[in-house]
Amino acid sequence: MATPAYDASSIQILEGLSAVRKRPGMYIGSTDVRGLHHLVWEVVENSIDEVLAGACTDIDVTIHTDGSISVRDNGRGIPVEEHPKYHRPALEIVMTVLHAGSKFDKSTYKVSGGLHGVGVHVVNALSEWFEVRVRRGGHEYFQRYERGVPIAPVRVVGDADSTGTTQRFKPDGSIMETVVFDKETIGRRLKELSFLNPGVAIQFLDERDGSRETFHHAGGLVEFVEDLNQGVSVLFQPPVALHARRDTTEIDLALQYNDGYNETVLAFVNNINTIDGGTHVVGLRAAMTRTLNDYARGRGFLKAEKEGLTGEDVREGFTAVLSVKVLEPQFEGQTKAKLGNSEVKGQVESAVYEKLAEYLEEHPAVGQALVAKAVQASQAREAARKARELTRRKGLLEGGGLPGKLADCHSRDPARSELFLVEGDSAGGTAKQGRDREFQAVLPLRGKILNVEKARLDQMLQNEQIRSLITAIGVGIGDELDLSRLRYHKIILMTDADVDGSHIRTLLLTLFYRKMQPLITEGHVFIAQAPLYRLEKGSRVAYAYSDQERDRVAAELGGPKGVGQQRYKGLGEMNAEQLAVTTMHPGSRTLLRVTVEDAGYANSLFQILMGEEVEPRRQYIQQHAVEVTNLDI
Ligand code: 0RA
């Protein structure tokens, strides 16, 4: 299998490589920690494609101590025979040029249009080195690449009595901003993939700390839903599972109701988590509302013809995982995490409507439990509407309606304006002094904010803190949210770096995630980064935001000797000027933009910390005891 010296295809390979290395963001979204893990998803999903083809049952993922990661599967092995067009081993072509959709791409439900499915050659181009081993036809083949370029032809390195592929790569630190894999992030995705693909067992080994986990969920989506509802009371058991096909679209759904007030819907398209939803989720919601209304009417639970259950009623306590396979998915939005195919709405709606109605016919106890819950929600909604009307009128009578605690800014231009949500009256006071009152507003939040997990909308609105927050932001909440009324384009959470601070941050993020999600998806929510240390030598003052940075800055100031060091325990220990310079002033501060993933994580954390079940909470606190004590010093 000699490689021709220098020919047209070599040129094509080199051009392709330099395009990827010049504009990595175009292929993997970004070069930060998210982009880094994108490389991993790309490689893992290649093996998952073999699972979908029914040709693979085991995948081993290993984080190695040399900074590389490997993915080994027992699929058919990437073909090695000569590629008819390029006259080189297909393996080399797949690793260096081939895109999804070509002859050697065997997956039916390919993932085009999004950031996934860009091709393993993209990972290769962004790796310091990449090594691939193929076991096929009794032989083991091997090839190594450096920054995407093969350093030798594909060669046989031994015998093989099974088939499969091992891909191992070390991301290129000269392109990627970070090259440290995150065990939790990878573990979460592998667990998710094992629920979505019940036929596969995924082993996950982190050689850095010796930890090992196996993900295998033969129960698929049903087990996924049970996992989501772990620790909460459910209305019926087991979850309902539906499967249907409409045209070329495959639809799988598992659903259950818990006795809470919030909705958890995870939706996947070709195994990709569409965190921003899309047409498939719209179809699911429409089907749920229509099915429950028809069922309730048919059995006389809804009296008057005009009476009806709304989407919001039907969503209370709804927990579901929807997985669709779409032939040519169109992914939209900034993060390409929203399905755009308009035909999918009707396909999902009709499939779920038909199958769920059938299921409820056969399981009347489940039907009655669902309808009773939704009717109750509908009554609470009516009560909430009245409460809201009352608050509005009250607001008008008091004039203006903005909360008394709010120190507003002068500017009336939302695009320029910022709202700082500050923990405690004392730090609130400092922030008011330190802000630029032209465009920065401050709202201090006192004490514990209401537990939104257990509260219904009407109860939430009775809480003064929540009302101040909602009025200050201006967009309303829930189904009536109107983003055009947003009063500040930046909403900035500024809390202490201790347990209480992280608790309040989790609460706020949960509230935003559950009731004001567009604020997050449109990128309006931020977390301020306050310094942990103030360092001083002579007349020079510097701030450090982490322990590592403290050590570096101390060294820059001439070593720890003679450097004064103050550790901030909370925002309240800074004076107004220090707070302004380090945390608030646009020229010198650092803001972290909150993503739906961050907030979703806060949400599940919140469920554990606030939920009614004691055991998961005890486990969580035990597992994270070290982090918590660190935060508290
Ligand atoms: C193209 C065709 C066939 C398999 C594969 C690619 C393949 C790709 C990857 C990537 C990771 N693991 C993989 N395993 C297989 C089908 C080959 C045949 O029909 O034998």
Coordinates of N, CA, C and O in Angstrom, one line a residue, residues 451-576:
N451 N -38.0 28.8 47.3 CA -37.7 27.5 46.7 C -38.7 27.3 45.5 O -39.8 26.9 45.7
V452 N -38.2 27.6 44.3 CA -39.1 27.5 43.1 C -39.4 26.1 42.7 O -40.4 25.8 42.0
E453 N -38.7 25.1 43.3 CA -38.9 23.7 43.0 C -40.3 23.3 43.5 O -41.1 22.6 42.8
K454 N -40.7 23.8 44.7 CA -41.9 23.4 45.2 C -43.0 24.4 45.0 O -44.2 24.2 45.4
A455 N -42.7 25.5 44.5 CA -43.7 26.6 44.4 C -44.4 26.6 43.0 O -43.7 26.4 42.0
R456 N -45.6 26.9 43.0 CA -46.4 27.1 41.8 C -46.2 28.6 41.4 O -45.8 29.4 42.2
L457 N -46.6 28.9 40.2 CA -46.5 30.2 39.7 C -47.2 31.3 40.6 O -46.6 32.3 40.9
D458 N -48.4 30.9 41.1 CA -49.1 31.9 41.9 C -48.4 32.1 43.3 O -48.3 33.3 43.8
Q459 N -47.8 31.0 43.8 CA -47.1 31.2 45.1 C -45.8 32.0 44.9 O -45.4 32.9 45.7
M460 N -45.1 31.7 43.7 CA -43.9 32.5 43.4 C -44.1 33.9 43.3 O -43.3 34.7 43.8
L461 N -45.3 34.3 42.7 CA -45.6 35.7 42.6 C -45.9 36.4 43.9 O -45.8 37.6 43.9
Q462 N -46.2 35.6 44.9 CA -46.4 36.3 46.2 C -45.1 36.6 46.9 O -45.1 37.3 47.9
N463 N -44.0 36.0 46.4 CA -42.7 36.2 47.1 C -42.2 37.6 46.6 O -42.0 37.9 45.4
E464 N -41.8 38.4 47.6 CA -41.5 39.8 47.3 C -40.2 39.9 46.5 O -40.1 40.7 45.5
Q465 N -39.2 39.0 46.9 CA -37.9 39.0 46.1 C -38.1 38.7 44.7 O -37.5 39.3 43.8
I466 N -38.9 37.7 44.4 CA -39.1 37.2 43.1 C -39.9 38.3 42.3 O -39.6 38.6 41.1
R467 N -40.8 38.9 43.0 CA -41.6 40.0 42.3 C -40.7 41.2 41.9 O -40.8 41.7 40.8
S468 N -39.8 41.6 42.8 CA -38.9 42.7 42.5 C -38.0 42.3 41.3 O -37.8 43.1 40.4
L469 N -37.5 41.1 41.3 CA -36.7 40.6 40.2 C -37.4 40.7 38.9 O -36.9 41.2 37.9
I470 N -38.6 40.2 38.9 CA -39.4 40.1 37.6 C -39.7 41.5 37.2 O -39.6 41.8 36.0
T471 N -40.1 42.3 38.1 CA -40.5 43.7 37.7 C -39.3 44.4 37.1 O -39.3 45.2 36.1
A472 N -38.1 44.3 37.8 CA -36.9 45.0 37.4 C -36.5 44.5 36.0 O -36.2 45.4 35.2
I473 N -36.6 43.2 35.7 CA -36.1 42.7 34.4 C -37.1 43.1 33.3 O -36.7 43.5 32.2
G474 N -38.4 43.0 33.7 CA -39.4 43.6 32.8 C -40.1 42.7 31.8 O -41.1 43.1 31.1
V475 N -39.6 41.5 31.6 CA -40.1 40.7 30.5 C -41.3 39.8 30.9 O -41.9 39.1 30.0
G476 N -41.6 39.7 32.2 CA -42.6 38.7 32.7 C -42.0 37.3 32.8 O -40.8 37.2 32.6
I477 N -42.9 36.3 33.0 CA -42.3 35.0 33.1 C -43.2 34.0 32.4 O -44.4 34.3 32.0
G478 N -42.7 32.7 32.3 CA -43.5 31.6 31.7 C -44.0 31.9 30.3 O -43.2 32.5 29.5
D479 N -45.2 31.4 30.0 CA -45.7 31.5 28.6 C -45.9 32.9 28.2 O -46.0 33.2 27.0
E480 N -46.0 33.9 29.1 CA -46.3 35.3 28.7 C -45.0 36.1 28.6 O -45.1 37.3 28.4
L481 N -43.9 35.5 28.7 CA -42.6 36.2 28.6 C -42.5 36.9 27.3 O -42.7 36.4 26.2
D482 N -42.1 38.2 27.4 CA -42.0 39.1 26.2 C -40.6 39.7 26.2 O -40.4 40.7 26.9
L483 N -39.7 39.2 25.4 CA -38.3 39.6 25.4 C -38.1 41.1 25.0 O -37.2 41.7 25.3
S484 N -39.1 41.6 24.2 CA -38.9 42.9 23.7 C -39.1 43.9 24.8 O -38.8 45.1 24.7
R485 N -39.5 43.5 26.0 CA -39.7 44.4 27.1 C -38.5 44.3 28.1 O -38.5 44.9 29.2
L486 N -37.5 43.6 27.6 CA -36.3 43.5 28.5 C -35.7 44.9 28.8 O -35.4 45.7 27.9
R487 N -35.4 45.2 30.1 CA -35.0 46.5 30.5 C -33.4 46.6 30.5 O -32.9 47.7 30.5
Y488 N -32.8 45.4 30.6 CA -31.3 45.4 30.6 C -30.8 44.3 29.8 O -31.2 43.1 30.0
H489 N -29.9 44.5 28.9 CA -29.4 43.4 28.0 C -28.4 42.6 28.8 O -28.1 41.5 28.3
K490 N -27.8 43.1 29.8 CA -27.0 42.2 30.7 C -27.5 42.1 32.1 O -27.7 43.1 32.7
I491 N -27.8 40.9 32.5 CA -28.2 40.6 33.8 C -27.1 39.9 34.5 O -26.7 38.8 34.1
I492 N -26.5 40.5 35.5 CA -25.2 40.0 36.0 C -25.4 39.5 37.5 O -25.8 40.3 38.4
L493 N -25.1 38.2 37.7 CA -25.2 37.7 39.1 C -23.9 38.0 39.8 O -22.8 37.6 39.3
M494 N -24.0 38.6 40.9 CA -22.8 38.9 41.7 C -22.9 38.4 43.1 O -23.6 39.0 43.9
T495 N -22.3 37.2 43.4 CA -22.5 36.6 44.7 C -21.2 36.3 45.3 O -20.2 36.2 44.6
D496 N -21.2 36.0 46.6 CA -19.9 35.6 47.3 C -19.5 34.3 46.8 O -20.3 33.4 46.4
A497 N -18.1 34.0 47.0 CA -17.6 32.7 46.6 C -17.7 31.8 47.8 O -16.7 31.1 48.1
D498 N -18.8 31.7 48.5 CA -18.9 30.8 49.6 C -20.2 29.9 49.3 O -20.9 30.0 48.3
V499 N -20.6 29.1 50.3 CA -21.7 28.2 50.1 C -23.0 29.0 49.9 O -23.8 28.7 49.0
D500 N -23.2 30.0 50.7 CA -24.5 30.8 50.5 C -24.5 31.4 49.2 O -25.6 31.4 48.5
G501 N -23.4 31.9 48.7 CA -23.3 32.6 47.4 C -23.6 31.6 46.3 O -24.4 31.9 45.4
S502 N -23.1 30.4 46.4 CA -23.3 29.4 45.3 C -24.7 28.9 45.4 O -25.4 28.6 44.4
H503 N -25.3 28.9 46.6 CA -26.7 28.5 46.8 C -27.6 29.5 46.1 O -28.5 29.2 45.3
I504 N -27.4 30.8 46.3 CA -28.2 31.8 45.7 C -28.0 31.8 44.2 O -29.0 32.0 43.5
R505 N -26.8 31.6 43.8 CA -26.6 31.6 42.3 C -27.4 30.4 41.7 O -28.0 30.5 40.7
T506 N -27.3 29.2 42.4 CA -28.1 28.1 41.9 C -29.6 28.4 41.8 O -30.2 28.1 40.8
L507 N -30.1 29.0 42.9 CA -31.5 29.4 42.9 C -31.9 30.3 41.7 O -32.8 30.1 41.0
L508 N -31.0 31.4 41.5 CA -31.3 32.3 40.5 C -31.3 31.7 39.1 O -32.1 31.9 38.3
L509 N -30.2 30.8 38.9 CA -30.1 30.2 37.6 C -31.2 29.2 37.4 O -31.7 29.1 36.2
T510 N -31.7 28.6 38.4 CA -32.8 27.7 38.3 C -34.1 28.4 37.9 O -34.8 28.0 37.0
L511 N -34.3 29.6 38.6 CA -35.4 30.4 38.2 C -35.4 30.9 36.8 O -36.4 30.8 36.0
F512 N -34.2 31.3 36.3 CA -34.1 31.7 34.9 C -34.3 30.5 34.0 O -35.0 30.7 33.0
Y513 N -33.7 29.4 34.3 CA -33.8 28.2 33.5 C -35.3 27.8 33.4 O -35.7 27.4 32.3
R514 N -36.0 27.8 34.5 CA -37.3 27.2 34.5 C -38.4 28.2 33.9 O -39.3 27.8 33.2
K515 N -38.2 29.5 34.3 CA -39.3 30.4 34.0 C -39.0 31.5 33.0 O -39.8 32.3 32.6
M516 N -37.7 31.7 32.8 CA -37.3 32.8 31.9 C -36.2 32.4 30.9 O -35.2 33.1 30.6
Q517 N -36.3 31.2 30.4 CA -35.2 30.6 29.6 C -34.7 31.4 28.4 O -33.5 31.4 28.2
P518 N -35.6 32.1 27.7 CA -35.1 32.9 26.6 C -34.0 33.9 27.0 O -33.2 34.3 26.2
L519 N -34.1 34.4 28.3 CA -33.0 35.3 28.7 C -31.6 34.6 28.6 O -30.6 35.2 28.2
I520 N -31.6 33.3 28.9 CA -30.3 32.6 28.8 C -30.0 32.2 27.3 O -28.9 32.5 26.9
T521 N -31.0 31.7 26.6 CA -30.7 31.3 25.2 C -30.3 32.5 24.4 O -29.5 32.4 23.4
E522 N -30.8 33.7 24.7 CA -30.4 34.9 23.9 C -29.2 35.6 24.5 O -28.8 36.6 24.1
G523 N -28.6 34.9 25.5 CA -27.2 35.4 26.0 C -27.3 36.6 26.9 O -26.3 37.4 26.9
H524 N -28.3 36.8 27.7 CA -28.4 38.0 28.5 C -28.0 37.8 30.0 O -28.0 38.7 30.7
V525 N -27.7 36.5 30.3 CA -27.4 36.3 31.7 C -25.9 36.0 31.9 O -25.3 35.2 31.2
F526 N -25.3 36.7 32.9 CA -23.9 36.6 33.2 C -23.5 36.3 34.6 O -24.4 36.7 35.5
I527 N -22.4 35.8 34.9 CA -21.9 35.7 36.3 C -20.6 36.6 36.4 O -19.7 36.4 35.6
A528 N -20.6 37.5 37.4 CA -19.5 38.3 37.6 C -18.4 37.5 38.3 O -18.7 36.7 39.1
Q529 N -17.2 37.8 37.9 CA -16.0 37.1 38.5 C -15.4 38.0 39.5 O -14.7 39.0 39.1
A530 N -15.5 37.8 40.8 CA -14.9 38.6 41.8 C -13.6 38.0 42.2 O -13.4 36.8 42.1
P531 N -12.6 38.9 42.5 CA -11.2 38.3 42.8 C -11.2 37.6 44.1 O -12.0 37.9 45.0
L532 N -10.3 36.6 44.3 CA -10.2 35.9 45.5 C -9.1 36.6 46.4 O -9.1 36.5 47.6
Y533 N -8.1 37.2 45.7 CA -7.0 37.8 46.5 C -6.7 39.2 46.0 O -6.8 39.6 44.8
R534 N -6.2 40.0 47.0 CA -5.6 41.3 46.6 C -4.1 41.2 47.0 O -3.8 40.9 48.2
L535 N -3.2 41.5 46.1 CA -1.8 41.4 46.4 C -1.2 42.8 46.3 O -1.6 43.6 45.4
E536 N -0.2 43.1 47.2 CA 0.3 44.5 47.2 C 1.8 44.4 47.5 O 2.3 43.7 48.4
K537 N 2.5 45.2 46.7 CA 3.9 45.4 47.0 C 4.3 46.8 46.8 O 4.2 47.3 45.6
G538 N 4.7 47.5 47.8 CA 5.0 48.9 47.6 C 3.7 49.6 47.2 O 2.7 49.5 47.8
S539 N 3.8 50.3 46.1 CA 2.7 51.0 45.6 C 1.9 50.2 44.5 O 0.9 50.7 44.0
R540 N 2.4 49.0 44.3 CA 1.7 48.2 43.2 C 0.7 47.3 43.8 O 0.9 46.5 44.8
V541 N -0.5 47.3 43.2 CA -1.6 46.5 43.7 C -2.0 45.6 42.5 O -2.1 46.0 41.4
A542 N -2.3 44.3 42.8 CA -2.8 43.4 41.8 C -3.9 42.5 42.4 O -3.9 42.3 43.6
Y543 N -4.8 42.0 41.5 CA -5.8 41.1 42.0 C -5.6 39.7 41.4 O -5.2 39.6 40.2
A544 N -6.0 38.7 42.1 CA -6.0 37.4 41.5 C -7.3 36.7 41.7 O -8.0 36.8 42.7
Y545 N -7.7 35.9 40.6 CA -9.1 35.3 40.6 C -9.0 33.8 40.9 O -10.1 33.2 40.9
S546 N -7.8 33.3 41.1 CA -7.7 31.9 41.4 C -6.4 31.7 42.2 O -5.5 32.6 42.2
D547 N -6.2 30.5 42.8 CA -5.0 30.2 43.6 C -3.8 30.3 42.6 O -2.7 30.8 42.9
Q548 N -4.0 29.7 41.4 CA -2.8 29.6 40.4 C -2.4 31.1 40.1 O -1.3 31.4 40.0
E549 N -3.5 31.9 39.8 CA -3.2 33.2 39.4 C -2.5 34.0 40.5 O -1.6 34.8 40.3
R550 N -2.9 33.7 41.8 CA -2.2 34.4 42.9 C -0.7 34.0 42.9 O 0.1 34.9 43.0
D551 N -0.4 32.8 42.7 CA 1.0 32.4 42.7 C 1.8 33.1 41.6 O 2.9 33.5 41.8
R552 N 1.1 33.2 40.4 CA 1.8 33.8 39.3 C 2.0 35.3 39.5 O 3.1 35.8 39.3
V553 N 1.0 35.9 40.0 CA 1.1 37.4 40.2 C 2.1 37.7 41.3 O 2.9 38.6 41.2
A554 N 2.1 36.8 42.4 CA 3.1 37.1 43.5 C 4.5 37.0 42.9 O 5.3 37.8 43.2
A555 N 4.7 36.0 42.0 CA 6.0 35.9 41.4 C 6.4 37.1 40.6 O 7.5 37.6 40.6
E556 N 5.4 37.6 39.8 CA 5.6 38.8 39.0 C 6.0 40.0 39.9 O 6.7 40.9 39.5
L557 N 5.4 40.0 41.1 CA 5.7 41.2 42.0 C 7.0 41.0 42.7 O 7.4 41.7 43.5
G558 N 7.7 39.9 42.3 CA 9.0 39.7 42.9 C 9.1 38.6 44.0 O 9.9 38.6 44.9
G559 N 8.2 37.6 43.9 CA 8.2 36.5 44.8 C 7.4 36.8 46.0 O 7.1 38.0 46.3
P560 N 7.0 35.8 46.8 CA 6.1 36.0 48.0 C 6.7 36.9 49.0 O 5.9 37.5 49.8
K561 N 8.0 37.0 49.1 CA 8.6 37.9 50.1 C 8.2 39.4 49.8 O 8.3 39.9 48.7
G562 N 7.7 40.0 50.9 CA 7.4 41.4 50.8 C 6.2 41.7 50.0 O 5.8 42.8 49.8
V563 N 5.4 40.6 49.6 CA 4.1 40.9 49.0 C 3.0 40.7 50.0 O 2.9 39.6 50.6
G564 N 2.3 41.7 50.2 CA 1.1 41.7 51.1 C 0.0 41.0 50.4 O -0.3 41.2 49.2
Q565 N -0.7 40.1 51.2 CA -1.8 39.3 50.5 C -3.0 39.4 51.4 O -3.0 39.1 52.6
Q566 N -4.2 39.7 50.7 CA -5.4 39.7 51.4 C -6.4 38.7 50.7 O -6.5 38.8 49.5
R567 N -7.0 37.8 51.5 CA -7.9 36.9 50.8 C -9.3 37.4 51.1 O -9.8 37.6 52.2
Y568 N -10.1 37.7 50.0 CA -11.4 38.1 50.2 C -12.4 37.0 50.5 O -12.4 36.0 49.8
K569 N -13.1 37.1 51.6 CA -14.1 36.1 51.9 C -15.4 36.4 51.3 O -16.3 35.5 51.1
G570 N -15.6 37.6 51.0 CA -16.9 38.0 50.3 C -16.8 39.3 49.7 O -15.8 40.1 49.9
L571 N -17.8 39.6 48.9 CA -17.8 40.9 48.2 C -17.8 42.1 49.2 O -17.2 43.1 48.9
G572 N -18.4 41.9 50.4 CA -18.5 42.9 51.4 C -17.1 43.4 51.9 O -17.0 44.5 52.4
E573 N -16.1 42.6 51.6 CA -14.8 43.1 52.1 C -14.1 44.0 51.2 O -13.0 44.6 51.6
M574 N -14.6 44.2 50.0 CA -14.0 45.2 49.1 C -14.7 46.6 49.3 O -15.9 46.6 49.6
N575 N -13.9 47.6 49.1 CA -14.5 48.9 49.1 C -15.1 49.2 47.7 O -14.8 48.4 46.8
A576 N -15.8 50.3 47.6 CA -16.6 50.5 46.3 C -15.6 50.6 45.1 O -15.9 50.0 44.1

